[in-house]
Amino acid sequence: RQIAPGAVHVPGWLSLGEQRDLVTACRAWATGPVPMRHTVLPRGGVMSVQTVCVGWHWRPYRYTRTAGDVNGARVAEFPRWMVDLGRRALAAAYGDHGGYTPDTALINFYDAAAKMGMHQDKDEKSGAPVVSLSIGDTCTFRFGNTENRSRPYNDLLLASGDLFVFGGPSRYAYHGVPKVHPGTADPATGLAGGRLNITMRVTGLAD
Ligand code: MD5
Ligand code: FE
């Protein structure tokens, strides 16, 4: 389960009921107050993944409370139950949650054609771990090194219900999603197709 120091994969961590409840919560967030959309990058590129945020609104290089690049609305509040879910995730991966208090989640939806290029997550001012939950279609997840976006990397499959925690020396590793495998999901999660990934983070920002 330990992929690299601080990087822990827990296959099948979420029950089917928890996955279904998360799909329901994400559906509600996807339709407001800030709708799920393709993020536009600073140089005009458009991400193939669709994203909605809770707690703080992410766009490249910054977190804000309002979504100036979408509709200007304030994002939905980060729910207490998600703090508790994040703590249970850290305890499952590391044995102890250490007071983990995530204040934002990025919810990414991948259709069959969506990908995410190799990148580091460093817009947070905190080095606290990132908790990743996968629901729906299986993807190939590429977990790289901290130096650059190329080899060496490890390709692994993330399936519905899997937990991945990135902390310690793995917090700033390059990573990406080169492929989603259509038709691999159990429709009982409530997702008809595609892949949902929820990442909880600590922004390190104080209102
Ligand atoms: C995804 N999401 O499947 C991935 C999985 C993102 C993103 O990459 O930024 O929304 S989360 C993987 C992740 C997050 C933070 C750190 C590391 C991996 N890491 O150090 O490898 O949609
Ligand atoms: Fe990332």
PDB file of N, CA and C in Angstrom, residues 114-194:
ATOM      1  N   ALA A 114     -11.199  12.632 -20.941  1.00  0.00           N
ATOM      2  CA  ALA A 114     -10.456  13.592 -20.121  1.00  0.00           C
ATOM      3  C   ALA A 114      -9.150  12.993 -19.599  1.00  0.00           C
ATOM      4  N   LYS A 115      -8.170  13.865 -19.439  1.00  0.00           N
ATOM      5  CA  LYS A 115      -6.859  13.487 -18.899  1.00  0.00           C
ATOM      6  C   LYS A 115      -6.374  14.628 -18.021  1.00  0.00           C
ATOM      7  N   MET A 116      -5.375  14.333 -17.218  1.00  0.00           N
ATOM      8  CA  MET A 116      -4.702  15.422 -16.506  1.00  0.00           C
ATOM      9  C   MET A 116      -3.209  15.240 -16.697  1.00  0.00           C
ATOM     10  N   GLY A 117      -2.568  16.275 -17.199  1.00  0.00           N
ATOM     11  CA  GLY A 117      -1.129  16.220 -17.457  1.00  0.00           C
ATOM     12  C   GLY A 117      -0.337  16.199 -16.164  1.00  0.00           C
ATOM     13  N   MET A 118       0.924  15.836 -16.268  1.00  0.00           N
ATOM     14  CA  MET A 118       1.788  15.758 -15.091  1.00  0.00           C
ATOM     15  C   MET A 118       1.996  17.147 -14.489  1.00  0.00           C
ATOM     16  N   HIS A 119       1.758  17.264 -13.198  1.00  0.00           N
ATOM     17  CA  HIS A 119       1.887  18.553 -12.500  1.00  0.00           C
ATOM     18  C   HIS A 119       2.172  18.305 -11.028  1.00  0.00           C
ATOM     19  N   GLN A 120       2.550  19.380 -10.343  1.00  0.00           N
ATOM     20  CA  GLN A 120       2.669  19.349  -8.879  1.00  0.00           C
ATOM     21  C   GLN A 120       1.550  20.207  -8.320  1.00  0.00           C
ATOM     22  N   ASP A 121       1.086  19.891  -7.115  1.00  0.00           N
ATOM     23  CA  ASP A 121       0.075  20.714  -6.455  1.00  0.00           C
ATOM     24  C   ASP A 121       0.807  21.578  -5.446  1.00  0.00           C
ATOM     25  N   LYS A 122       1.024  22.842  -5.792  1.00  0.00           N
ATOM     26  CA  LYS A 122       1.766  23.690  -4.861  1.00  0.00           C
ATOM     27  C   LYS A 122       1.124  25.054  -4.703  1.00  0.00           C
ATOM     28  N   ASP A 123      -0.175  25.134  -4.972  1.00  0.00           N
ATOM     29  CA  ASP A 123      -0.882  26.393  -4.747  1.00  0.00           C
ATOM     30  C   ASP A 123      -1.317  26.541  -3.284  1.00  0.00           C
ATOM     31  N   GLU A 124      -1.175  25.462  -2.508  1.00  0.00           N
ATOM     32  CA  GLU A 124      -1.533  25.526  -1.092  1.00  0.00           C
ATOM     33  C   GLU A 124      -0.320  26.048  -0.317  1.00  0.00           C
ATOM     34  N   LYS A 125      -0.604  26.863   0.701  1.00  0.00           N
ATOM     35  CA  LYS A 125       0.478  27.400   1.530  1.00  0.00           C
ATOM     36  C   LYS A 125       0.821  26.455   2.683  1.00  0.00           C
ATOM     37  N   SER A 126       0.205  25.298   2.676  1.00  0.00           N
ATOM     38  CA  SER A 126       0.441  24.307   3.714  1.00  0.00           C
ATOM     39  C   SER A 126       0.989  23.047   3.071  1.00  0.00           C
ATOM     40  N   GLY A 127       1.900  22.395   3.763  1.00  0.00           N
ATOM     41  CA  GLY A 127       2.447  21.132   3.277  1.00  0.00           C
ATOM     42  C   GLY A 127       1.682  19.931   3.816  1.00  0.00           C
ATOM     43  N   ALA A 128       0.489  20.186   4.389  1.00  0.00           N
ATOM     44  CA  ALA A 128      -0.322  19.077   4.922  1.00  0.00           C
ATOM     45  C   ALA A 128      -0.690  18.113   3.790  1.00  0.00           C
ATOM     46  N   PRO A 129      -0.953  16.859   4.123  1.00  0.00           N
ATOM     47  CA  PRO A 129      -1.248  15.867   3.082  1.00  0.00           C
ATOM     48  C   PRO A 129      -2.485  16.204   2.251  1.00  0.00           C
ATOM     49  N   VAL A 130      -2.516  15.642   1.048  1.00  0.00           N
ATOM     50  CA  VAL A 130      -3.691  15.692   0.183  1.00  0.00           C
ATOM     51  C   VAL A 130      -4.341  14.310   0.234  1.00  0.00           C
ATOM     52  N   VAL A 131      -5.659  14.300   0.426  1.00  0.00           N
ATOM     53  CA  VAL A 131      -6.454  13.066   0.440  1.00  0.00           C
ATOM     54  C   VAL A 131      -7.191  12.972  -0.889  1.00  0.00           C
ATOM     55  N   SER A 132      -7.026  11.865  -1.595  1.00  0.00           N
ATOM     56  CA  SER A 132      -7.687  11.668  -2.893  1.00  0.00           C
ATOM     57  C   SER A 132      -8.622  10.471  -2.830  1.00  0.00           C
ATOM     58  N   LEU A 133      -9.874  10.689  -3.268  1.00  0.00           N
ATOM     59  CA  LEU A 133     -10.881   9.616  -3.300  1.00  0.00           C
ATOM     60  C   LEU A 133     -11.362   9.458  -4.740  1.00  0.00           C
ATOM     61  N   SER A 134     -11.442   8.234  -5.209  1.00  0.00           N
ATOM     62  CA  SER A 134     -11.864   7.966  -6.582  1.00  0.00           C
ATOM     63  C   SER A 134     -13.192   7.223  -6.604  1.00  0.00           C
ATOM     64  N   ILE A 135     -14.074   7.630  -7.532  1.00  0.00           N
ATOM     65  CA  ILE A 135     -15.382   6.982  -7.683  1.00  0.00           C
ATOM     66  C   ILE A 135     -15.676   6.860  -9.180  1.00  0.00           C
ATOM     67  N   GLY A 136     -16.239   5.714  -9.568  1.00  0.00           N
ATOM     68  CA  GLY A 136     -16.638   5.536 -10.970  1.00  0.00           C
ATOM     69  C   GLY A 136     -15.613   4.734 -11.747  1.00  0.00           C
ATOM     70  N   ASP A 137     -15.379   5.142 -13.000  1.00  0.00           N
ATOM     71  CA  ASP A 137     -14.458   4.389 -13.852  1.00  0.00           C
ATOM     72  C   ASP A 137     -13.040   4.368 -13.276  1.00  0.00           C
ATOM     73  N   THR A 138     -12.373   3.265 -13.493  1.00  0.00           N
ATOM     74  CA  THR A 138     -10.958   3.113 -13.128  1.00  0.00           C
ATOM     75  C   THR A 138     -10.110   4.020 -14.027  1.00  0.00           C
ATOM     76  N   CYS A 139      -9.039   4.572 -13.462  1.00  0.00           N
ATOM     77  CA  CYS A 139      -8.104   5.339 -14.289  1.00  0.00           C
ATOM     78  C   CYS A 139      -6.703   4.778 -14.121  1.00  0.00           C
ATOM     79  N   THR A 140      -5.849   5.150 -15.043  1.00  0.00           N
ATOM     80  CA  THR A 140      -4.407   4.959 -14.854  1.00  0.00           C
ATOM     81  C   THR A 140      -3.894   6.234 -14.210  1.00  0.00           C
ATOM     82  N   PHE A 141      -3.295   6.104 -13.063  1.00  0.00           N
ATOM     83  CA  PHE A 141      -2.735   7.236 -12.326  1.00  0.00           C
ATOM     84  C   PHE A 141      -1.211   7.143 -12.420  1.00  0.00           C
ATOM     85  N   ARG A 142      -0.591   8.243 -12.789  1.00  0.00           N
ATOM     86  CA  ARG A 142       0.865   8.253 -12.943  1.00  0.00           C
ATOM     87  C   ARG A 142       1.473   9.024 -11.781  1.00  0.00           C
ATOM     88  N   PHE A 143       2.203   8.319 -10.967  1.00  0.00           N
ATOM     89  CA  PHE A 143       2.828   8.913  -9.784  1.00  0.00           C
ATOM     90  C   PHE A 143       4.326   9.044 -10.053  1.00  0.00           C
ATOM     91  N   GLY A 144       4.772  10.273 -10.126  1.00  0.00           N
ATOM     92  CA  GLY A 144       6.149  10.520 -10.544  1.00  0.00           C
ATOM     93  C   GLY A 144       7.091  10.866  -9.415  1.00  0.00           C
ATOM     94  N   ASN A 145       8.072  11.660  -9.749  1.00  0.00           N
ATOM     95  CA  ASN A 145       9.119  12.054  -8.801  1.00  0.00           C
ATOM     96  C   ASN A 145       8.951  13.537  -8.483  1.00  0.00           C
ATOM     97  N   THR A 146       9.797  14.052  -7.591  1.00  0.00           N
ATOM     98  CA  THR A 146       9.636  15.460  -7.195  1.00  0.00           C
ATOM     99  C   THR A 146      10.481  16.407  -8.050  1.00  0.00           C
ATOM    100  N   GLU A 147      11.267  15.851  -8.986  1.00  0.00           N
ATOM    101  CA  GLU A 147      12.212  16.668  -9.752  1.00  0.00           C
ATOM    102  C   GLU A 147      11.629  17.231 -11.043  1.00  0.00           C
ATOM    103  N   ASN A 148      10.958  16.390 -11.802  1.00  0.00           N
ATOM    104  CA  ASN A 148      10.449  16.823 -13.107  1.00  0.00           C
ATOM    105  C   ASN A 148       9.288  15.922 -13.514  1.00  0.00           C
ATOM    106  N   ARG A 149       8.624  16.325 -14.635  1.00  0.00           N
ATOM    107  CA  ARG A 149       7.403  15.619 -15.004  1.00  0.00           C
ATOM    108  C   ARG A 149       7.648  14.331 -15.790  1.00  0.00           C
ATOM    109  N   SER A 150       8.910  13.967 -15.969  1.00  0.00           N
ATOM    110  CA  SER A 150       9.175  12.745 -16.746  1.00  0.00           C
ATOM    111  C   SER A 150       9.600  11.588 -15.850  1.00  0.00           C
ATOM    112  N   ARG A 151      10.163  10.542 -16.437  1.00  0.00           N
ATOM    113  CA  ARG A 151      10.555   9.361 -15.676  1.00  0.00           C
ATOM    114  C   ARG A 151      11.605   9.703 -14.634  1.00  0.00           C
ATOM    115  N   PRO A 152      11.724   8.963 -13.564  1.00  0.00           N
ATOM    116  CA  PRO A 152      10.957   7.747 -13.274  1.00  0.00           C
ATOM    117  C   PRO A 152       9.562   8.043 -12.719  1.00  0.00           C
ATOM    118  N   TYR A 153       8.587   7.232 -13.130  1.00  0.00           N
ATOM    119  CA  TYR A 153       7.268   7.272 -12.524  1.00  0.00           C
ATOM    120  C   TYR A 153       6.696   5.863 -12.444  1.00  0.00           C
ATOM    121  N   ASN A 154       5.642   5.749 -11.661  1.00  0.00           N
ATOM    122  CA  ASN A 154       4.928   4.490 -11.454  1.00  0.00           C
ATOM    123  C   ASN A 154       3.539   4.668 -12.006  1.00  0.00           C
ATOM    124  N   ASP A 155       3.071   3.782 -12.870  1.00  0.00           N
ATOM    125  CA  ASP A 155       1.672   3.815 -13.293  1.00  0.00           C
ATOM    126  C   ASP A 155       0.896   2.810 -12.459  1.00  0.00           C
ATOM    127  N   LEU A 156      -0.203   3.274 -11.864  1.00  0.00           N
ATOM    128  CA  LEU A 156      -1.047   2.338 -11.141  1.00  0.00           C
ATOM    129  C   LEU A 156      -2.494   2.611 -11.457  1.00  0.00           C
ATOM    130  N   LEU A 157      -3.353   1.642 -11.160  1.00  0.00           N
ATOM    131  CA  LEU A 157      -4.779   1.814 -11.430  1.00  0.00           C
ATOM    132  C   LEU A 157      -5.460   2.311 -10.172  1.00  0.00           C
ATOM    133  N   LEU A 158      -6.309   3.337 -10.310  1.00  0.00           N
ATOM    134  CA  LEU A 158      -7.157   3.779  -9.201  1.00  0.00           C
ATOM    135  C   LEU A 158      -8.582   3.422  -9.569  1.00  0.00           C
ATOM    136  N   ALA A 159      -9.208   2.628  -8.718  1.00  0.00           N
ATOM    137  CA  ALA A 159     -10.572   2.148  -8.984  1.00  0.00           C
ATOM    138  C   ALA A 159     -11.541   2.814  -8.021  1.00  0.00           C
ATOM    139  N   SER A 160     -12.815   2.577  -8.273  1.00  0.00           N
ATOM    140  CA  SER A 160     -13.864   3.185  -7.462  1.00  0.00           C
ATOM    141  C   SER A 160     -13.728   2.765  -6.000  1.00  0.00           C
ATOM    142  N   GLY A 161     -13.752   3.729  -5.109  1.00  0.00           N
ATOM    143  CA  GLY A 161     -13.639   3.451  -3.680  1.00  0.00           C
ATOM    144  C   GLY A 161     -12.225   3.566  -3.151  1.00  0.00           C
ATOM    145  N   ASP A 162     -11.248   3.742  -4.049  1.00  0.00           N
ATOM    146  CA  ASP A 162      -9.853   3.793  -3.595  1.00  0.00           C
ATOM    147  C   ASP A 162      -9.528   5.126  -2.923  1.00  0.00           C
ATOM    148  N   LEU A 163      -8.710   5.028  -1.902  1.00  0.00           N
ATOM    149  CA  LEU A 163      -8.157   6.193  -1.197  1.00  0.00           C
ATOM    150  C   LEU A 163      -6.665   6.277  -1.533  1.00  0.00           C
ATOM    151  N   PHE A 164      -6.209   7.499  -1.723  1.00  0.00           N
ATOM    152  CA  PHE A 164      -4.763   7.716  -1.892  1.00  0.00           C
ATOM    153  C   PHE A 164      -4.426   8.927  -1.037  1.00  0.00           C
ATOM    154  N   VAL A 165      -3.414   8.815  -0.212  1.00  0.00           N
ATOM    155  CA  VAL A 165      -2.970   9.962   0.589  1.00  0.00           C
ATOM    156  C   VAL A 165      -1.548  10.312   0.170  1.00  0.00           C
ATOM    157  N   PHE A 166      -1.344  11.610  -0.099  1.00  0.00           N
ATOM    158  CA  PHE A 166      -0.031  12.111  -0.510  1.00  0.00           C
ATOM    159  C   PHE A 166       0.469  13.049   0.569  1.00  0.00           C
ATOM    160  N   GLY A 167       1.455  12.593   1.321  1.00  0.00           N
ATOM    161  CA  GLY A 167       1.985  13.452   2.365  1.00  0.00           C
ATOM    162  C   GLY A 167       3.492  13.323   2.422  1.00  0.00           C
ATOM    163  N   GLY A 168       4.078  14.011   3.378  1.00  0.00           N
ATOM    164  CA  GLY A 168       5.518  13.941   3.590  1.00  0.00           C
ATOM    165  C   GLY A 168       6.270  14.214   2.301  1.00  0.00           C
ATOM    166  N   PRO A 169       7.287  13.416   1.981  1.00  0.00           N
ATOM    167  CA  PRO A 169       8.105  13.664   0.800  1.00  0.00           C
ATOM    168  C   PRO A 169       7.329  13.502  -0.511  1.00  0.00           C
ATOM    169  N   SER A 170       6.142  12.871  -0.471  1.00  0.00           N
ATOM    170  CA  SER A 170       5.370  12.677  -1.703  1.00  0.00           C
ATOM    171  C   SER A 170       4.403  13.817  -1.980  1.00  0.00           C
ATOM    172  N   ARG A 171       4.290  14.755  -1.053  1.00  0.00           N
ATOM    173  CA  ARG A 171       3.297  15.823  -1.198  1.00  0.00           C
ATOM    174  C   ARG A 171       3.515  16.635  -2.475  1.00  0.00           C
ATOM    175  N   TYR A 172       4.775  16.806  -2.861  1.00  0.00           N
ATOM    176  CA  TYR A 172       5.059  17.638  -4.040  1.00  0.00           C
ATOM    177  C   TYR A 172       5.569  16.816  -5.225  1.00  0.00           C
ATOM    178  N   ALA A 173       5.190  15.548  -5.255  1.00  0.00           N
ATOM    179  CA  ALA A 173       5.560  14.708  -6.400  1.00  0.00           C
ATOM    180  C   ALA A 173       4.721  15.103  -7.622  1.00  0.00           C
ATOM    181  N   TYR A 174       5.314  15.019  -8.795  1.00  0.00           N
ATOM    182  CA  TYR A 174       4.546  15.199 -10.036  1.00  0.00           C
ATOM    183  C   TYR A 174       3.601  14.012 -10.190  1.00  0.00           C
ATOM    184  N   HIS A 175       2.411  14.281 -10.743  1.00  0.00           N
ATOM    185  CA  HIS A 175       1.423  13.225 -10.929  1.00  0.00           C
ATOM    186  C   HIS A 175       0.441  13.651 -12.014  1.00  0.00           C
ATOM    187  N   GLY A 176      -0.256  12.668 -12.560  1.00  0.00           N
ATOM    188  CA  GLY A 176      -1.239  12.971 -13.596  1.00  0.00           C
ATOM    189  C   GLY A 176      -2.124  11.760 -13.848  1.00  0.00           C
ATOM    190  N   VAL A 177      -3.107  11.979 -14.717  1.00  0.00           N
ATOM    191  CA  VAL A 177      -4.051  10.912 -15.071  1.00  0.00           C
ATOM    192  C   VAL A 177      -4.036  10.774 -16.590  1.00  0.00           C
ATOM    193  N   PRO A 178      -3.206   9.842 -17.121  1.00  0.00           N
ATOM    194  CA  PRO A 178      -3.115   9.729 -18.576  1.00  0.00           C
ATOM    195  C   PRO A 178      -4.321   9.063 -19.231  1.00  0.00           C
ATOM    196  N   LYS A 179      -5.093   8.288 -18.464  1.00  0.00           N
ATOM    197  CA  LYS A 179      -6.206   7.578 -19.097  1.00  0.00           C
ATOM    198  C   LYS A 179      -7.302   7.165 -18.120  1.00  0.00           C
ATOM    199  N   VAL A 180      -8.542   7.332 -18.582  1.00  0.00           N
ATOM    200  CA  VAL A 180      -9.709   6.792 -17.865  1.00  0.00           C
ATOM    201  C   VAL A 180     -10.184   5.590 -18.679  1.00  0.00           C
ATOM    202  N   HIS A 181     -10.564   4.519 -18.007  1.00  0.00           N
ATOM    203  CA  HIS A 181     -10.968   3.288 -18.696  1.00  0.00           C
ATOM    204  C   HIS A 181     -12.486   3.174 -18.692  1.00  0.00           C
ATOM    205  N   PRO A 182     -13.133   3.534 -19.812  1.00  0.00           N
ATOM    206  CA  PRO A 182     -14.596   3.591 -19.845  1.00  0.00           C
ATOM    207  C   PRO A 182     -15.240   2.229 -19.598  1.00  0.00           C
ATOM    208  N   GLY A 183     -16.380   2.283 -18.955  1.00  0.00           N
ATOM    209  CA  GLY A 183     -17.157   1.056 -18.758  1.00  0.00           C
ATOM    210  C   GLY A 183     -16.649   0.172 -17.637  1.00  0.00           C
ATOM    211  N   THR A 184     -15.743   0.690 -16.806  1.00  0.00           N
ATOM    212  CA  THR A 184     -15.190  -0.143 -15.731  1.00  0.00           C
ATOM    213  C   THR A 184     -15.892   0.084 -14.402  1.00  0.00           C
ATOM    214  N   ALA A 185     -16.831   1.047 -14.363  1.00  0.00           N
ATOM    215  CA  ALA A 185     -17.469   1.397 -13.087  1.00  0.00           C
ATOM    216  C   ALA A 185     -18.668   0.517 -12.776  1.00  0.00           C
ATOM    217  N   ASP A 186     -18.970   0.413 -11.489  1.00  0.00           N
ATOM    218  CA  ASP A 186     -20.210  -0.212 -11.029  1.00  0.00           C
ATOM    219  C   ASP A 186     -21.279   0.884 -11.029  1.00  0.00           C
ATOM    220  N   PRO A 187     -22.325   0.757 -11.847  1.00  0.00           N
ATOM    221  CA  PRO A 187     -23.341   1.815 -11.914  1.00  0.00           C
ATOM    222  C   PRO A 187     -24.034   2.052 -10.572  1.00  0.00           C
ATOM    223  N   ALA A 188     -23.899   1.120  -9.633  1.00  0.00           N
ATOM    224  CA  ALA A 188     -24.554   1.265  -8.329  1.00  0.00           C
ATOM    225  C   ALA A 188     -24.034   2.460  -7.532  1.00  0.00           C
ATOM    226  N   THR A 189     -22.896   3.042  -7.922  1.00  0.00           N
ATOM    227  CA  THR A 189     -22.418   4.247  -7.222  1.00  0.00           C
ATOM    228  C   THR A 189     -23.296   5.451  -7.559  1.00  0.00           C
ATOM    229  N   GLY A 190     -24.069   5.324  -8.659  1.00  0.00           N
ATOM    230  CA  GLY A 190     -24.912   6.444  -9.079  1.00  0.00           C
ATOM    231  C   GLY A 190     -24.290   7.237 -10.219  1.00  0.00           C
ATOM    232  N   LEU A 191     -23.042   6.920 -10.564  1.00  0.00           N
ATOM    233  CA  LEU A 191     -22.389   7.580 -11.698  1.00  0.00           C
ATOM    234  C   LEU A 191     -22.634   6.715 -12.927  1.00  0.00           C
ATOM    235  N   ALA A 192     -23.245   7.320 -13.949  1.00  0.00           N
ATOM    236  CA  ALA A 192     -23.566   6.550 -15.155  1.00  0.00           C
ATOM    237  C   ALA A 192     -22.310   6.238 -15.954  1.00  0.00           C
ATOM    238  N   GLY A 193     -21.363   7.129 -15.938  1.00  0.00           N
ATOM    239  CA  GLY A 193     -20.113   6.912 -16.661  1.00  0.00           C
ATOM    240  C   GLY A 193     -19.131   7.972 -16.234  1.00  0.00           C
ATOM    241  N   GLY A 194     -17.864   7.733 -16.493  1.00  0.00           N
ATOM    242  CA  GLY A 194     -16.846   8.703 -16.130  1.00  0.00           C
ATOM    243  C   GLY A 194     -16.290   8.452 -14.732  1.00  0.00           C
TER     244      GLY A 194
END
